[in-house]
Amino acid sequence: MDSTPAAERPVLTVDGYSMAYDTDEGRIEALKNVSLSIHRGETHAIVGESGSGKTTLAWAITRYLPDNAHDLGGAILLSSEDMLAKTAAELTDLRGRRLAMVYQDPSSSLNPSMTLGDQVTEVLRRHRAMSPQEARSEAEAALARTGIRNPAAMMTRYPHEASGGEKQRVIIATAFACNPELIIFDEPTTALDILTANQIIELFLELREETGVAALYISHDLGLVSRVADTVSVLYQGEVVEQGDLKTVFAAPAHAYTQRLLAALPRPQDRLAVAAPQTDTPLMSLENIGVCYYTPSLLTRLLEPKTVAQYGARHISFSVRPGELLGVVGESGSGKSTIAKAATGLHPFEGRIVFDGKVYDSARALDRAYRRQVQIVFQHPDGSLNPRETIGRILARPLRLYDLVPRAQIAKRVAELLEMVLLPPEFASRYPHQLSGGQKQRVAIARAFAAEPRLVICDEITASLDVSVQATMARLLVDLQARSGAACIFITHDLNLVRQLAHRIVVMRNGAIVESFAAEDTEQTDRAPYTRELIDAVPVLDRPAISATTEVPHQ
Amino acid sequence: MGRILSTSNGVAGVILLTIVLTAALFGPWIAPYDPQLFHSQARLQGPSATHWLGTDQFGRDLLSRILNGAPSTVLFGMGATSLGVCAGTVIGVIAGVAGGRTDGVIMRILDGMLAMPELLFTLLIVTFLGGGTLQALLAVGVAFTPGMARIARSAVLSVRTREYVLAARARGESRSWIVLREVLPNAIGPIIVEATIRVSFAIMIGATLGFLGLGAQPPSTEWGLMVSEARQFMFRNPWGVIIPGIAIAMTAMGFNLFGDALRDAFDPKRSL
Amino acid sequence: MNLSYLIRRLVAVLVVMAIVTVAVFAITNVLPGNAALMILGENATAQNLAALERQLGLDRPLLVQYFDWVSGVVRGDLGMSLRLGLPVAEVVGSAFINSMWLAGLALAAVTVISIPLGALAAIKRGTVYDTGIGVFSYVGTALPEFVTATLLLVLFASPANPIFPAGGFADPMEDFGLFLTHAALPVATLGLVLMAHISRQVRSEMSEVLSSDYVRAARIKGLSERRVIWRHTLPNSMAPAVAVISLDIGYLLGGIIVVEEIFAWPGLGRLLIYALQNRDLPVIQAITLVLAVVYALSNLISDLVIAKLDPRVRYG
């Protein structure tokens, strides 16, 4: 019997735990010999990329595993009780009461046909044996504690009637409701906007202070994790490669993988941009651009005269100079992707585009010359490439379409393009599904640059990639930009990244421009309040500069 | 193919289809007797050593009749479906690619066609074409067209929003290029799955038309017609209606199972 | 759900109906063969044919015939049956009621049986029970109605062992019990295919819900399995189930045609077969219109039900 006093006994102990899945391709080891412990009041971060096993660890702890999962050894103890030995009934009893979880996607984790209030009260009635009235008032109080403005009204709403941030607060309230010993947070802010995410983090810090709960915080975002966690385990392919006090580990990472992750974090002071453009004459100007997504039909207007047209963006004007990298920053719904669609003629627009002296006043007016000179790279590598075409054919297409290269030279040029994006030439005969996400994104970038454009629009090209790959992609883009002299409109929600790369920055919100400024002026005091909020929401991680020669394997 | 055989559905479907297709390809040659020959001594008999599946009211061997009717049944199903798929895909692709007003008009017309139950639509067409196998095939093909057009259109619409199609549009590719090279090759999957399943419906409707006397005419060995002819004697020799019924069911099931397995094989996130 | 939506839907239904009537008119008039020919037979002289056509109004231009008919429909006058010499509205009206009895009973039976069946299959996935339902549904959807009907007749209505009558009809208003015995086999025939199809769909919908994130979240909250099923799974499976059922109503209405013919049930289906054999255009057009309207209205009703069941659905 453990003689350590209760207060010092860890809330969660994972001791040499291993686990595997049986799949069509055989047994896959998801977790290998994982060990960690969390004490009361401590927040332990699990950091890793996709495939690291971090989410699997969460399911293993809650014992919610599919049938094809097998424990291979080791122990998981909740307050010194063996979790692997628990019966189904015991698990149902302790889940929600002693152990709770907050999920990544608040929209899909809430029952769409049940009111938010009911989803909180049911946990209170189940574990704290409250009557309906008691549960209701306690639930309201819980919602109030998470900062929801009108808790009584929120109780009666359905999930689709609440915003992402509000839904996540409800889930957090449910998790804290029965005062559990341990709460697992699985990437709770990934699906939220920057400012909302920031608020949720503040909320977490407050509640943690109040309740002293032990927390397991899973994330891929090291910057974020450094604000909330005391200790950290770095997970790579199911194994813990580094572990310890967070500040110590981040200040002096021992393992190469940890170093790579830290190096990948964008820091504004690590300037990556090409030389600033010399001239002031813009290459392209957007003048008073508006994009309308919905106009009510005649019948609708007759029956509901107050229905208005809905715009994705309105009265947008900015310009890009040759060779410049213009960053466009905003949260979701800001209209930044809408502008990309308008500028590439994918969506009809109002207003004018002036490119290289020529004026285009509608999407239809955009001619072949324009379309060659303005290229776009999209966010999702999986959707960017036609699954039925080989990489070689995909890259050859712009060469053929724009007659850039004589027939006989195409294969050679394709090989050059692949080399430019640091991919082996034999990839030309492969199909997209045989490439990883990062590799596919490189092909998409190569395809854009194959047309020898003067402007490349990058619409959140790093958002769907793993952290370590993002840095490589950004570096690649800047390199290509330098080689070709092309200008670039870089759309993103990552302010730190854009400060590294851009010459000028445009901030958008709700379909309108808030302000635009030179990158070096980001911290000036005359920035708009919204911009200030965005900057403050993503503080830069204080870490030692990691040399650029640190090996970052291509992915 | 490997993925299809990995599910029990797929295995069952392949087995059934093999039996059915063998009968369809070789039936008339491996039939033990002439399907039209009367064996007046052995009428309305159940299964026996000489007549494995029994005989009908004229003494005709049922096994031979079934085998004889297999090719036309399968051909009918595949023919009618191909007709519907081709016509429907063309319409659906046009609607999906054109968008806007053209799409709206086409959808309205399709909705109108689909507002009628399929069998009703088929009956109308086949009645006014006069009866007969070819007419029935045409009728079923035409009746399938709106449904297939809907499927084709939705497949096209879902592919149209994919980023590689957007990339092609941004490049300034011509519309025909986008349809032929980017959209169709990727939209064809759901269309083929639906087509395979529809073959089973075509076969069933064809048999129904035969039963109603609007499709194949006597002395054809069409299975639906066989049931209709055997109806008056069904209490004396139920095998006369059971045997063709099972044949129809096996064929329809084979295509159905195969089509479902095909759908699972195509679908990346297989929900078992 | 607001008035504006309802009005827009009804307008859409009207447009669709217009298209249906045009289609029917086109089919029945563009293709060879007409009522005069059917009445007089193939050996009729051209003279007699022309005279009868004039008498029946079949020699007028198509457009005139069409608008004549449409204006009649709007007034509630569906014309006169060419063969029976009776007002179409009368003939179709009583047949309609009989068919609706059949369809209604079949629908009720299907709903009551297949939803629990499918739900249980989803909950007990992978067990023998689930496989059984799977086999049942595959076999069921592979049997055309006439095969099922004939098999049921052989089993339950053979002269040697008549559990149910082999056909015919009894007025439900007069003797409901007798009516039910006559209705049993036709309803079973109609219901079988639908039950097979719908229980499979319900199973697949529920399986999806059972593997959703919110059901997982409910389990991690430590809620009892009972609560998870009844409060979190079933309510979210109902809306898709209703959607499937409403789609199958089209199939049901088609199935009525064959079933009524086999069981000699005096409904729209049997009337339609008769009208088709005799090229009785007004009757054909009226029945087609009625069936299409029933289908369209049932779709509208099911959309309303879905809106009630699923709070996310917002028609406006």
PDB file of N, CA and C in Angstrom, chain B residues 127-165:
ATOM      1  N   THR B 127     -47.420   0.953 -72.368  1.00  0.00           N
ATOM      2  CA  THR B 127     -48.767   0.762 -72.905  1.00  0.00           C
ATOM      3  C   THR B 127     -48.913   1.453 -74.251  1.00  0.00           C
ATOM      4  N   PHE B 128     -48.431   2.688 -74.277  1.00  0.00           N
ATOM      5  CA  PHE B 128     -48.659   3.435 -75.504  1.00  0.00           C
ATOM      6  C   PHE B 128     -47.635   3.126 -76.574  1.00  0.00           C
ATOM      7  N   LEU B 129     -46.617   2.378 -76.221  1.00  0.00           N
ATOM      8  CA  LEU B 129     -45.710   1.897 -77.258  1.00  0.00           C
ATOM      9  C   LEU B 129     -46.217   0.589 -77.818  1.00  0.00           C
ATOM     10  N   GLY B 130     -47.251   0.055 -77.189  1.00  0.00           N
ATOM     11  CA  GLY B 130     -47.667  -1.317 -77.512  1.00  0.00           C
ATOM     12  C   GLY B 130     -46.817  -2.244 -76.676  1.00  0.00           C
ATOM     13  N   GLY B 131     -47.207  -3.474 -76.453  1.00  0.00           N
ATOM     14  CA  GLY B 131     -46.413  -4.347 -75.587  1.00  0.00           C
ATOM     15  C   GLY B 131     -45.201  -4.898 -76.306  1.00  0.00           C
ATOM     16  N   GLY B 132     -44.460  -5.758 -75.633  1.00  0.00           N
ATOM     17  CA  GLY B 132     -43.305  -6.379 -76.265  1.00  0.00           C
ATOM     18  C   GLY B 132     -42.032  -6.115 -75.483  1.00  0.00           C
ATOM     19  N   THR B 133     -41.069  -6.996 -75.689  1.00  0.00           N
ATOM     20  CA  THR B 133     -39.840  -6.909 -74.903  1.00  0.00           C
ATOM     21  C   THR B 133     -39.066  -5.635 -75.197  1.00  0.00           C
ATOM     22  N   LEU B 134     -38.904  -5.328 -76.478  1.00  0.00           N
ATOM     23  CA  LEU B 134     -38.129  -4.141 -76.823  1.00  0.00           C
ATOM     24  C   LEU B 134     -38.800  -2.881 -76.283  1.00  0.00           C
ATOM     25  N   GLN B 135     -40.115  -2.836 -76.444  1.00  0.00           N
ATOM     26  CA  GLN B 135     -40.845  -1.671 -75.947  1.00  0.00           C
ATOM     27  C   GLN B 135     -40.688  -1.542 -74.440  1.00  0.00           C
ATOM     28  N   ALA B 136     -40.748  -2.702 -73.766  1.00  0.00           N
ATOM     29  CA  ALA B 136     -40.594  -2.669 -72.306  1.00  0.00           C
ATOM     30  C   ALA B 136     -39.212  -2.152 -71.942  1.00  0.00           C
ATOM     31  N   LEU B 137     -38.202  -2.588 -72.684  1.00  0.00           N
ATOM     32  CA  LEU B 137     -36.840  -2.138 -72.417  1.00  0.00           C
ATOM     33  C   LEU B 137     -36.719  -0.630 -72.564  1.00  0.00           C
ATOM     34  N   LEU B 138     -37.289  -0.135 -73.647  1.00  0.00           N
ATOM     35  CA  LEU B 138     -37.273   1.309 -73.862  1.00  0.00           C
ATOM     36  C   LEU B 138     -37.976   2.041 -72.731  1.00  0.00           C
ATOM     37  N   ALA B 139     -39.137   1.500 -72.362  1.00  0.00           N
ATOM     38  CA  ALA B 139     -39.930   2.158 -71.314  1.00  0.00           C
ATOM     39  C   ALA B 139     -39.153   2.229 -70.005  1.00  0.00           C
ATOM     40  N   VAL B 140     -38.549   1.120 -69.620  1.00  0.00           N
ATOM     41  CA  VAL B 140     -37.798   1.119 -68.365  1.00  0.00           C
ATOM     42  C   VAL B 140     -36.613   2.071 -68.465  1.00  0.00           C
ATOM     43  N   GLY B 141     -35.942   2.050 -69.610  1.00  0.00           N
ATOM     44  CA  GLY B 141     -34.812   2.950 -69.794  1.00  0.00           C
ATOM     45  C   GLY B 141     -35.214   4.405 -69.642  1.00  0.00           C
ATOM     46  N   VAL B 142     -36.318   4.771 -70.273  1.00  0.00           N
ATOM     47  CA  VAL B 142     -36.791   6.152 -70.167  1.00  0.00           C
ATOM     48  C   VAL B 142     -37.206   6.462 -68.736  1.00  0.00           C
ATOM     49  N   ALA B 143     -37.864   5.517 -68.077  1.00  0.00           N
ATOM     50  CA  ALA B 143     -38.317   5.765 -66.708  1.00  0.00           C
ATOM     51  C   ALA B 143     -37.142   5.916 -65.749  1.00  0.00           C
ATOM     52  N   PHE B 144     -36.037   5.276 -66.042  1.00  0.00           N
ATOM     53  CA  PHE B 144     -34.855   5.368 -65.176  1.00  0.00           C
ATOM     54  C   PHE B 144     -34.123   6.680 -65.361  1.00  0.00           C
ATOM     55  N   THR B 145     -34.308   7.303 -66.517  1.00  0.00           N
ATOM     56  CA  THR B 145     -33.486   8.467 -66.849  1.00  0.00           C
ATOM     57  C   THR B 145     -33.540   9.585 -65.806  1.00  0.00           C
ATOM     58  N   PRO B 146     -34.726  10.018 -65.352  1.00  0.00           N
ATOM     59  CA  PRO B 146     -34.728  11.109 -64.364  1.00  0.00           C
ATOM     60  C   PRO B 146     -33.970  10.771 -63.086  1.00  0.00           C
ATOM     61  N   GLY B 147     -34.163   9.552 -62.566  1.00  0.00           N
ATOM     62  CA  GLY B 147     -33.469   9.162 -61.344  1.00  0.00           C
ATOM     63  C   GLY B 147     -31.959   9.174 -61.529  1.00  0.00           C
ATOM     64  N   MET B 148     -31.495   8.614 -62.643  1.00  0.00           N
ATOM     65  CA  MET B 148     -30.057   8.594 -62.911  1.00  0.00           C
ATOM     66  C   MET B 148     -29.539   9.998 -63.133  1.00  0.00           C
ATOM     67  N   ALA B 149     -30.367  10.837 -63.763  1.00  0.00           N
ATOM     68  CA  ALA B 149     -29.935  12.218 -63.982  1.00  0.00           C
ATOM     69  C   ALA B 149     -29.699  12.900 -62.639  1.00  0.00           C
ATOM     70  N   ARG B 150     -30.582  12.656 -61.692  1.00  0.00           N
ATOM     71  CA  ARG B 150     -30.415  13.225 -60.347  1.00  0.00           C
ATOM     72  C   ARG B 150     -29.106  12.789 -59.716  1.00  0.00           C
ATOM     73  N   ILE B 151     -28.845  11.467 -59.786  1.00  0.00           N
ATOM     74  CA  ILE B 151     -27.616  10.940 -59.191  1.00  0.00           C
ATOM     75  C   ILE B 151     -26.396  11.545 -59.879  1.00  0.00           C
ATOM     76  N   ALA B 152     -26.441  11.567 -61.211  1.00  0.00           N
ATOM     77  CA  ALA B 152     -25.303  12.109 -61.955  1.00  0.00           C
ATOM     78  C   ALA B 152     -25.090  13.566 -61.580  1.00  0.00           C
ATOM     79  N   ARG B 153     -26.160  14.316 -61.519  1.00  0.00           N
ATOM     80  CA  ARG B 153     -26.054  15.728 -61.180  1.00  0.00           C
ATOM     81  C   ARG B 153     -25.445  15.917 -59.801  1.00  0.00           C
ATOM     82  N   SER B 154     -25.900  15.135 -58.823  1.00  0.00           N
ATOM     83  CA  SER B 154     -25.354  15.351 -57.486  1.00  0.00           C
ATOM     84  C   SER B 154     -23.900  14.914 -57.411  1.00  0.00           C
ATOM     85  N   ALA B 155     -23.537  13.865 -58.182  1.00  0.00           N
ATOM     86  CA  ALA B 155     -22.127  13.469 -58.210  1.00  0.00           C
ATOM     87  C   ALA B 155     -21.289  14.590 -58.812  1.00  0.00           C
ATOM     88  N   VAL B 156     -21.791  15.167 -59.885  1.00  0.00           N
ATOM     89  CA  VAL B 156     -21.068  16.261 -60.525  1.00  0.00           C
ATOM     90  C   VAL B 156     -20.951  17.456 -59.590  1.00  0.00           C
ATOM     91  N   LEU B 157     -22.037  17.789 -58.913  1.00  0.00           N
ATOM     92  CA  LEU B 157     -22.009  18.936 -58.013  1.00  0.00           C
ATOM     93  C   LEU B 157     -20.994  18.747 -56.899  1.00  0.00           C
ATOM     94  N   SER B 158     -20.914  17.518 -56.383  1.00  0.00           N
ATOM     95  CA  SER B 158     -19.989  17.336 -55.274  1.00  0.00           C
ATOM     96  C   SER B 158     -18.551  17.399 -55.760  1.00  0.00           C
ATOM     97  N   VAL B 159     -18.310  16.971 -57.001  1.00  0.00           N
ATOM     98  CA  VAL B 159     -16.950  17.049 -57.508  1.00  0.00           C
ATOM     99  C   VAL B 159     -16.602  18.485 -57.884  1.00  0.00           C
ATOM    100  N   ARG B 160     -17.590  19.207 -58.349  1.00  0.00           N
ATOM    101  CA  ARG B 160     -17.356  20.568 -58.828  1.00  0.00           C
ATOM    102  C   ARG B 160     -16.766  21.491 -57.772  1.00  0.00           C
ATOM    103  N   THR B 161     -17.061  21.222 -56.514  1.00  0.00           N
ATOM    104  CA  THR B 161     -16.553  22.104 -55.469  1.00  0.00           C
ATOM    105  C   THR B 161     -15.174  21.684 -54.981  1.00  0.00           C
ATOM    106  N   ARG B 162     -14.655  20.590 -55.509  1.00  0.00           N
ATOM    107  CA  ARG B 162     -13.322  20.163 -55.083  1.00  0.00           C
ATOM    108  C   ARG B 162     -12.286  21.151 -55.594  1.00  0.00           C
ATOM    109  N   GLU B 163     -11.231  21.239 -54.834  1.00  0.00           N
ATOM    110  CA  GLU B 163     -10.261  22.280 -55.162  1.00  0.00           C
ATOM    111  C   GLU B 163      -9.534  22.033 -56.471  1.00  0.00           C
ATOM    112  N   TYR B 164      -9.387  20.796 -56.910  1.00  0.00           N
ATOM    113  CA  TYR B 164      -8.684  20.628 -58.187  1.00  0.00           C
ATOM    114  C   TYR B 164      -9.538  21.109 -59.356  1.00  0.00           C
ATOM    115  N   VAL B 165     -10.855  21.063 -59.174  1.00  0.00           N
ATOM    116  CA  VAL B 165     -11.716  21.640 -60.204  1.00  0.00           C
ATOM    117  C   VAL B 165     -11.638  23.164 -60.163  1.00  0.00           C
TER     118      VAL B 165
END
